[in-house]
């Protein structure tokens, strides 16, 4: 069965302390890898889609990268408002729209 | 520029009752997806629908659960004879039907179902 594993489970950062989150997957022939942000009590908020190894995308303090087996979400100089759970999801080549999510990384940024 | 809308936001049912969850996709989106997030667990795919068609229901429990997306009106996720284990947050997502952004799913705020 395809696996999506996110690490670490939780991350506590000081404001301004850059770090990276990891998402590893076992899907072959990935159709797409997606990053979402989820705040408590809310629905996931779309951040990025990555389609092929070597691809990178940026949005404010976030940068997502993709290799053949994993993706990284880099948070540069985080602020307290970046505190959230970050979810990674993959879409397999044989799936018709189904996203398979990892368990998420809970990020807390303290002032 | 409304996003995905779900109602109700909170729903309380007693064991054995029926729960109906509604989802209106973003304007211009014709694909709808339902996911469930159990306490302390990740998001799990349930079903994928287009107007009047179920495309993939591989994540739906075999009994008591059904989904529809009629030609007119919102998508409905229906749970019959609810049990305590159905307590969860149910999220709807939508996407366009075109090749650009085809796979990008945008989520609603969720319906939190509590079964007493």
PDB file of C-alpha atoms in Angstrom:
ATOM      1  CA  UNK A   1       0.000   0.000   0.000  1.00  0.00           C
ATOM      2  CA  UNK A   2       1.229   3.507  -0.800  1.00  0.00           C
ATOM      3  CA  UNK A   3       2.635   5.363   2.174  1.00  0.00           C
ATOM      4  CA  UNK A   4       2.947   9.063   2.987  1.00  0.00           C
ATOM      5  CA  UNK A   5       5.090   9.803   6.028  1.00  0.00           C
ATOM      6  CA  UNK A   6       5.669  13.229   7.496  1.00  0.00           C
ATOM      7  CA  UNK A   7       8.386  14.172   9.940  1.00  0.00           C
ATOM      8  CA  UNK A   8       8.795  15.451  12.500  1.00  0.00           C
ATOM      9  CA  UNK A   9       5.378  15.024  14.099  1.00  0.00           C
ATOM     10  CA  UNK A  10       5.783  18.306  15.934  1.00  0.00           C
ATOM     11  CA  UNK A  11       8.182  21.211  15.673  1.00  0.00           C
ATOM     12  CA  UNK A  12       8.648  24.111  18.039  1.00  0.00           C
ATOM     13  CA  UNK A  13      10.528  27.107  16.623  1.00  0.00           C
ATOM     14  CA  UNK A  14      11.588  30.492  17.866  1.00  0.00           C
ATOM     15  CA  UNK A  15      10.471  33.371  15.692  1.00  0.00           C
ATOM     16  CA  UNK A  16      13.080  33.787  12.948  1.00  0.00           C
ATOM     17  CA  UNK A  17      14.466  30.248  13.348  1.00  0.00           C
ATOM     18  CA  UNK A  18      14.299  28.611   9.909  1.00  0.00           C
ATOM     19  CA  UNK A  19      13.566  24.898   9.554  1.00  0.00           C
ATOM     20  CA  UNK A  20      12.338  22.208   7.159  1.00  0.00           C
ATOM     21  CA  UNK A  21       9.517  19.681   7.216  1.00  0.00           C
ATOM     22  CA  UNK A  22       9.793  16.382   5.402  1.00  0.00           C
ATOM     23  CA  UNK A  23       7.257  14.342   3.457  1.00  0.00           C
ATOM     24  CA  UNK A  24       8.369  10.983   2.096  1.00  0.00           C
ATOM     25  CA  UNK A  25       6.212   8.818  -0.155  1.00  0.00           C
ATOM     26  CA  UNK A  26       6.275   5.423  -1.803  1.00  0.00           C
ATOM     27  CA  UNK A  27       3.916   6.140  -4.714  1.00  0.00           C
ATOM     28  CA  UNK A  28       5.427   5.352  -8.104  1.00  0.00           C
ATOM     29  CA  UNK A  29       4.640   7.648 -10.989  1.00  0.00           C
ATOM     30  CA  UNK A  30       3.306  10.446  -8.838  1.00  0.00           C
ATOM     31  CA  UNK A  31       0.580  12.567 -10.425  1.00  0.00           C
ATOM     32  CA  UNK A  32       1.108  15.353  -7.926  1.00  0.00           C
ATOM     33  CA  UNK A  33       2.253  16.224  -4.411  1.00  0.00           C
ATOM     34  CA  UNK A  34       0.304  18.826  -2.464  1.00  0.00           C
ATOM     35  CA  UNK A  35       1.025  20.894   0.627  1.00  0.00           C
ATOM     36  CA  UNK A  36      -1.738  22.269   2.791  1.00  0.00           C
ATOM     37  CA  UNK A  37      -1.864  24.258   5.990  1.00  0.00           C
ATOM     38  CA  UNK A  38      -4.543  23.532   8.594  1.00  0.00           C
ATOM     39  CA  UNK A  39      -5.404  25.743  11.547  1.00  0.00           C
ATOM     40  CA  UNK A  40      -7.320  24.293  14.516  1.00  0.00           C
ATOM     41  CA  UNK A  41     -11.021  23.897  13.788  1.00  0.00           C
ATOM     42  CA  UNK A  42     -10.655  24.827  10.126  1.00  0.00           C
ATOM     43  CA  UNK A  43     -10.351  23.124   6.775  1.00  0.00           C
ATOM     44  CA  UNK A  44      -7.009  22.605   5.033  1.00  0.00           C
ATOM     45  CA  UNK A  45      -5.788  25.633   3.102  1.00  0.00           C
ATOM     46  CA  UNK A  46      -4.075  24.902  -0.214  1.00  0.00           C
ATOM     47  CA  UNK A  47      -0.436  26.011  -0.433  1.00  0.00           C
ATOM     48  CA  UNK A  48       1.426  24.295  -3.292  1.00  0.00           C
ATOM     49  CA  UNK A  49       1.267  21.625  -5.970  1.00  0.00           C
ATOM     50  CA  UNK A  50       4.463  19.955  -7.207  1.00  0.00           C
ATOM     51  CA  UNK A  51       4.386  17.657 -10.217  1.00  0.00           C
ATOM     52  CA  UNK A  52       7.936  16.595 -11.053  1.00  0.00           C
ATOM     53  CA  UNK A  53      11.281  16.007  -9.350  1.00  0.00           C
ATOM     54  CA  UNK A  54      13.362  19.162  -9.180  1.00  0.00           C
ATOM     55  CA  UNK A  55      10.360  21.448  -9.070  1.00  0.00           C
ATOM     56  CA  UNK A  56      10.287  24.244  -6.481  1.00  0.00           C
ATOM     57  CA  UNK A  57       7.573  26.700  -5.486  1.00  0.00           C
ATOM     58  CA  UNK A  58       7.603  29.633  -3.094  1.00  0.00           C
ATOM     59  CA  UNK A  59       5.040  31.671  -1.244  1.00  0.00           C
ATOM     60  CA  UNK A  60       6.102  34.293   1.271  1.00  0.00           C
ATOM     61  CA  UNK A  61       8.231  32.479   3.889  1.00  0.00           C
ATOM     62  CA  UNK A  62       7.446  29.001   2.535  1.00  0.00           C
ATOM     63  CA  UNK A  63       9.312  27.079  -0.132  1.00  0.00           C
ATOM     64  CA  UNK A  64       8.403  23.580  -1.296  1.00  0.00           C
ATOM     65  CA  UNK A  65      10.746  21.249  -3.155  1.00  0.00           C
ATOM     66  CA  UNK A  66      10.282  17.789  -4.655  1.00  0.00           C
ATOM     67  CA  UNK A  67      12.567  14.823  -5.313  1.00  0.00           C
ATOM     68  CA  UNK A  68      11.674  11.348  -6.557  1.00  0.00           C
ATOM     69  CA  UNK A  69      10.986  10.065  -3.060  1.00  0.00           C
ATOM     70  CA  UNK A  70      10.309  13.066  -0.841  1.00  0.00           C
ATOM     71  CA  UNK A  71       9.314  16.679  -0.553  1.00  0.00           C
ATOM     72  CA  UNK A  72      10.509  19.384   1.795  1.00  0.00           C
ATOM     73  CA  UNK A  73       8.671  22.417   3.045  1.00  0.00           C
ATOM     74  CA  UNK A  74      11.159  25.057   4.124  1.00  0.00           C
ATOM     75  CA  UNK A  75      10.008  27.775   6.486  1.00  0.00           C
ATOM     76  CA  UNK A  76      12.333  30.767   6.395  1.00  0.00           C
ATOM     77  CA  UNK A  77      12.382  33.199   9.326  1.00  0.00           C
ATOM     78  CA  UNK A  78       8.987  32.023  10.615  1.00  0.00           C
ATOM     79  CA  UNK A  79       6.558  34.258  12.438  1.00  0.00           C
ATOM     80  CA  UNK A  80       3.973  33.244  15.079  1.00  0.00           C
ATOM     81  CA  UNK A  81       1.260  33.375  12.396  1.00  0.00           C
ATOM     82  CA  UNK A  82       3.005  30.477  10.645  1.00  0.00           C
ATOM     83  CA  UNK A  83       1.933  28.229  13.531  1.00  0.00           C
ATOM     84  CA  UNK A  84      -0.312  25.517  12.085  1.00  0.00           C
ATOM     85  CA  UNK A  85      -0.364  21.868  11.083  1.00  0.00           C
ATOM     86  CA  UNK A  86       1.209  21.355   7.674  1.00  0.00           C
ATOM     87  CA  UNK A  87      -0.199  18.481   5.648  1.00  0.00           C
ATOM     88  CA  UNK A  88       1.351  16.704   2.707  1.00  0.00           C
ATOM     89  CA  UNK A  89      -0.782  14.714   0.255  1.00  0.00           C
ATOM     90  CA  UNK A  90      -0.012  12.653  -2.843  1.00  0.00           C
ATOM     91  CA  UNK A  91      -2.070  11.634  -5.819  1.00  0.00           C
ATOM     92  CA  UNK A  92      -1.195   8.287  -7.346  1.00  0.00           C
ATOM     93  CA  UNK A  93      -1.296   7.760 -11.120  1.00  0.00           C
ATOM     94  CA  UNK A  94      -4.174   5.292 -10.906  1.00  0.00           C
ATOM     95  CA  UNK A  95      -6.351   7.345  -8.602  1.00  0.00           C
ATOM     96  CA  UNK A  96      -9.165   9.479  -9.912  1.00  0.00           C
ATOM     97  CA  UNK A  97      -8.828  12.528  -7.707  1.00  0.00           C
ATOM     98  CA  UNK A  98      -8.133  10.719  -4.451  1.00  0.00           C
ATOM     99  CA  UNK A  99      -5.541  12.429  -2.263  1.00  0.00           C
ATOM    100  CA  UNK A 100      -3.644  10.361   0.291  1.00  0.00           C
ATOM    101  CA  UNK A 101      -2.595  12.493   3.250  1.00  0.00           C
ATOM    102  CA  UNK A 102       0.214  12.177   5.727  1.00  0.00           C
ATOM    103  CA  UNK A 103      -0.434  12.656   9.425  1.00  0.00           C
ATOM    104  CA  UNK A 104       0.919  16.198   9.381  1.00  0.00           C
ATOM    105  CA  UNK A 105       3.574  18.206  11.182  1.00  0.00           C
ATOM    106  CA  UNK A 106       2.345  20.514  13.920  1.00  0.00           C
ATOM    107  CA  UNK A 107       4.444  23.687  13.915  1.00  0.00           C
ATOM    108  CA  UNK A 108       4.458  26.150  16.801  1.00  0.00           C
ATOM    109  CA  UNK A 109       6.387  29.404  16.403  1.00  0.00           C
ATOM    110  CA  UNK A 110       6.965  31.351  19.590  1.00  0.00           C
ATOM    111  CA  UNK A 111       7.798  35.078  19.730  1.00  0.00           C
TER     112      UNK A 111
ATOM    113  CA  UNK B   1     -15.664  35.008  -4.452  1.00  0.00           C
ATOM    114  CA  UNK B   2     -17.067  32.412  -2.069  1.00  0.00           C
ATOM    115  CA  UNK B   3     -15.032  29.332  -1.353  1.00  0.00           C
ATOM    116  CA  UNK B   4     -16.327  25.855  -0.658  1.00  0.00           C
ATOM    117  CA  UNK B   5     -19.331  26.042   1.646  1.00  0.00           C
ATOM    118  CA  UNK B   6     -20.401  23.355   4.063  1.00  0.00           C
ATOM    119  CA  UNK B   7     -23.362  23.184   6.364  1.00  0.00           C
ATOM    120  CA  UNK B   8     -24.093  22.659   9.065  1.00  0.00           C
ATOM    121  CA  UNK B   9     -20.761  23.490  10.689  1.00  0.00           C
ATOM    122  CA  UNK B  10     -21.685  21.466  13.764  1.00  0.00           C
ATOM    123  CA  UNK B  11     -24.145  18.599  13.940  1.00  0.00           C
ATOM    124  CA  UNK B  12     -25.183  16.582  16.966  1.00  0.00           C
ATOM    125  CA  UNK B  13     -27.037  13.315  16.513  1.00  0.00           C
ATOM    126  CA  UNK B  14     -28.070  10.498  18.808  1.00  0.00           C
ATOM    127  CA  UNK B  15     -27.150   6.934  17.977  1.00  0.00           C
ATOM    128  CA  UNK B  16     -29.453   5.537  15.314  1.00  0.00           C
ATOM    129  CA  UNK B  17     -30.389   8.880  13.773  1.00  0.00           C
ATOM    130  CA  UNK B  18     -29.480  10.052  10.295  1.00  0.00           C
ATOM    131  CA  UNK B  19     -26.927  12.748   9.495  1.00  0.00           C
ATOM    132  CA  UNK B  20     -26.986  14.809   6.294  1.00  0.00           C
ATOM    133  CA  UNK B  21     -23.982  16.932   5.443  1.00  0.00           C
ATOM    134  CA  UNK B  22     -24.111  19.457   2.598  1.00  0.00           C
ATOM    135  CA  UNK B  23     -21.384  20.856   0.400  1.00  0.00           C
ATOM    136  CA  UNK B  24     -21.530  23.586  -2.232  1.00  0.00           C
ATOM    137  CA  UNK B  25     -18.375  23.664  -4.369  1.00  0.00           C
ATOM    138  CA  UNK B  26     -16.514  26.783  -5.399  1.00  0.00           C
ATOM    139  CA  UNK B  27     -17.963  28.640  -8.354  1.00  0.00           C
ATOM    140  CA  UNK B  28     -16.823  27.002 -11.573  1.00  0.00           C
ATOM    141  CA  UNK B  29     -15.909  23.707  -9.888  1.00  0.00           C
ATOM    142  CA  UNK B  30     -17.677  20.552 -10.981  1.00  0.00           C
ATOM    143  CA  UNK B  31     -15.711  17.947  -8.999  1.00  0.00           C
ATOM    144  CA  UNK B  32     -16.435  17.263  -5.339  1.00  0.00           C
ATOM    145  CA  UNK B  33     -14.540  15.129  -2.823  1.00  0.00           C
ATOM    146  CA  UNK B  34     -15.402  14.084   0.726  1.00  0.00           C
ATOM    147  CA  UNK B  35     -12.803  13.356   3.399  1.00  0.00           C
ATOM    148  CA  UNK B  36     -13.099  12.345   7.038  1.00  0.00           C
ATOM    149  CA  UNK B  37     -10.784  13.337   9.861  1.00  0.00           C
ATOM    150  CA  UNK B  38     -11.187  11.207  12.946  1.00  0.00           C
ATOM    151  CA  UNK B  39      -9.863  12.523  16.279  1.00  0.00           C
ATOM    152  CA  UNK B  40      -6.073  12.221  16.398  1.00  0.00           C
ATOM    153  CA  UNK B  41      -5.977  10.792  12.862  1.00  0.00           C
ATOM    154  CA  UNK B  42      -5.212  12.179   9.442  1.00  0.00           C
ATOM    155  CA  UNK B  43      -7.537  13.037   6.612  1.00  0.00           C
ATOM    156  CA  UNK B  44      -8.945   9.982   4.858  1.00  0.00           C
ATOM    157  CA  UNK B  45     -10.514  10.018   1.403  1.00  0.00           C
ATOM    158  CA  UNK B  46     -14.093   8.831   1.212  1.00  0.00           C
ATOM    159  CA  UNK B  47     -15.618   9.570  -2.185  1.00  0.00           C
ATOM    160  CA  UNK B  48     -15.157  11.535  -5.413  1.00  0.00           C
ATOM    161  CA  UNK B  49     -18.155  12.791  -7.380  1.00  0.00           C
ATOM    162  CA  UNK B  50     -18.960  14.756 -10.466  1.00  0.00           C
ATOM    163  CA  UNK B  51     -22.438  15.996 -11.293  1.00  0.00           C
ATOM    164  CA  UNK B  52     -24.779  12.977 -11.145  1.00  0.00           C
ATOM    165  CA  UNK B  53     -21.861  10.520 -11.104  1.00  0.00           C
ATOM    166  CA  UNK B  54     -19.820   8.741  -8.458  1.00  0.00           C
ATOM    167  CA  UNK B  55     -16.284   8.455  -9.827  1.00  0.00           C
ATOM    168  CA  UNK B  56     -14.488   6.771  -6.902  1.00  0.00           C
ATOM    169  CA  UNK B  57     -16.088   5.546  -3.692  1.00  0.00           C
ATOM    170  CA  UNK B  58     -13.225   3.348  -2.582  1.00  0.00           C
ATOM    171  CA  UNK B  59     -12.983   5.087   0.805  1.00  0.00           C
ATOM    172  CA  UNK B  60     -16.650   4.881   1.719  1.00  0.00           C
ATOM    173  CA  UNK B  61     -17.699   2.407   4.417  1.00  0.00           C
ATOM    174  CA  UNK B  62     -19.774  -0.310   2.786  1.00  0.00           C
ATOM    175  CA  UNK B  63     -22.824   0.233   4.959  1.00  0.00           C
ATOM    176  CA  UNK B  64     -24.783   3.263   6.166  1.00  0.00           C
ATOM    177  CA  UNK B  65     -22.838   5.837   4.110  1.00  0.00           C
ATOM    178  CA  UNK B  66     -23.910   7.288   0.776  1.00  0.00           C
ATOM    179  CA  UNK B  67     -23.101  10.377  -1.274  1.00  0.00           C
ATOM    180  CA  UNK B  68     -24.654  12.214  -4.173  1.00  0.00           C
ATOM    181  CA  UNK B  69     -24.012  15.301  -6.271  1.00  0.00           C
ATOM    182  CA  UNK B  70     -27.216  16.062  -8.160  1.00  0.00           C
ATOM    183  CA  UNK B  71     -27.532  18.137 -11.296  1.00  0.00           C
ATOM    184  CA  UNK B  72     -28.913  20.977  -9.207  1.00  0.00           C
ATOM    185  CA  UNK B  73     -28.013  21.756  -5.633  1.00  0.00           C
ATOM    186  CA  UNK B  74     -25.253  20.811  -3.235  1.00  0.00           C
ATOM    187  CA  UNK B  75     -23.479  17.526  -2.757  1.00  0.00           C
ATOM    188  CA  UNK B  76     -24.885  15.491   0.134  1.00  0.00           C
ATOM    189  CA  UNK B  77     -23.068  13.005   2.358  1.00  0.00           C
ATOM    190  CA  UNK B  78     -25.627  10.891   4.176  1.00  0.00           C
ATOM    191  CA  UNK B  79     -24.932   8.698   7.177  1.00  0.00           C
ATOM    192  CA  UNK B  80     -27.752   6.429   8.283  1.00  0.00           C
ATOM    193  CA  UNK B  81     -28.117   4.987  11.781  1.00  0.00           C
ATOM    194  CA  UNK B  82     -25.115   6.856  13.138  1.00  0.00           C
ATOM    195  CA  UNK B  83     -22.859   5.266  15.752  1.00  0.00           C
ATOM    196  CA  UNK B  84     -20.381   6.891  18.148  1.00  0.00           C
ATOM    197  CA  UNK B  85     -17.497   5.910  15.890  1.00  0.00           C
ATOM    198  CA  UNK B  86     -18.895   8.223  13.179  1.00  0.00           C
ATOM    199  CA  UNK B  87     -18.003  11.250  15.312  1.00  0.00           C
ATOM    200  CA  UNK B  88     -15.453  13.149  13.250  1.00  0.00           C
ATOM    201  CA  UNK B  89     -14.858  16.202  11.128  1.00  0.00           C
ATOM    202  CA  UNK B  90     -16.105  15.751   7.570  1.00  0.00           C
ATOM    203  CA  UNK B  91     -14.499  17.915   4.928  1.00  0.00           C
ATOM    204  CA  UNK B  92     -15.625  18.595   1.416  1.00  0.00           C
ATOM    205  CA  UNK B  93     -13.238  19.751  -1.296  1.00  0.00           C
ATOM    206  CA  UNK B  94     -13.792  20.843  -4.879  1.00  0.00           C
ATOM    207  CA  UNK B  95     -11.741  21.259  -8.027  1.00  0.00           C
ATOM    208  CA  UNK B  96     -12.167  22.356 -11.627  1.00  0.00           C
ATOM    209  CA  UNK B  97     -12.733  19.879 -14.409  1.00  0.00           C
ATOM    210  CA  UNK B  98     -10.069  21.296 -16.700  1.00  0.00           C
ATOM    211  CA  UNK B  99      -6.488  20.135 -17.173  1.00  0.00           C
ATOM    212  CA  UNK B 100      -5.078  23.271 -15.541  1.00  0.00           C
ATOM    213  CA  UNK B 101      -5.364  22.967 -11.798  1.00  0.00           C
ATOM    214  CA  UNK B 102      -7.271  19.766 -12.301  1.00  0.00           C
ATOM    215  CA  UNK B 103      -5.745  18.150  -9.275  1.00  0.00           C
ATOM    216  CA  UNK B 104      -5.820  21.105  -6.903  1.00  0.00           C
ATOM    217  CA  UNK B 105      -8.526  20.572  -4.344  1.00  0.00           C
ATOM    218  CA  UNK B 106      -9.841  23.422  -2.231  1.00  0.00           C
ATOM    219  CA  UNK B 107     -11.400  22.537   1.086  1.00  0.00           C
ATOM    220  CA  UNK B 108     -14.399  23.810   2.959  1.00  0.00           C
ATOM    221  CA  UNK B 109     -14.478  24.560   6.704  1.00  0.00           C
ATOM    222  CA  UNK B 110     -15.853  21.126   7.567  1.00  0.00           C
ATOM    223  CA  UNK B 111     -18.826  19.731   9.458  1.00  0.00           C
ATOM    224  CA  UNK B 112     -18.097  18.462  12.928  1.00  0.00           C
ATOM    225  CA  UNK B 113     -20.389  15.543  13.695  1.00  0.00           C
ATOM    226  CA  UNK B 114     -20.876  14.464  17.277  1.00  0.00           C
ATOM    227  CA  UNK B 115     -22.832  11.299  17.992  1.00  0.00           C
ATOM    228  CA  UNK B 116     -24.197  11.021  21.523  1.00  0.00           C
TER     229      UNK B 116
END
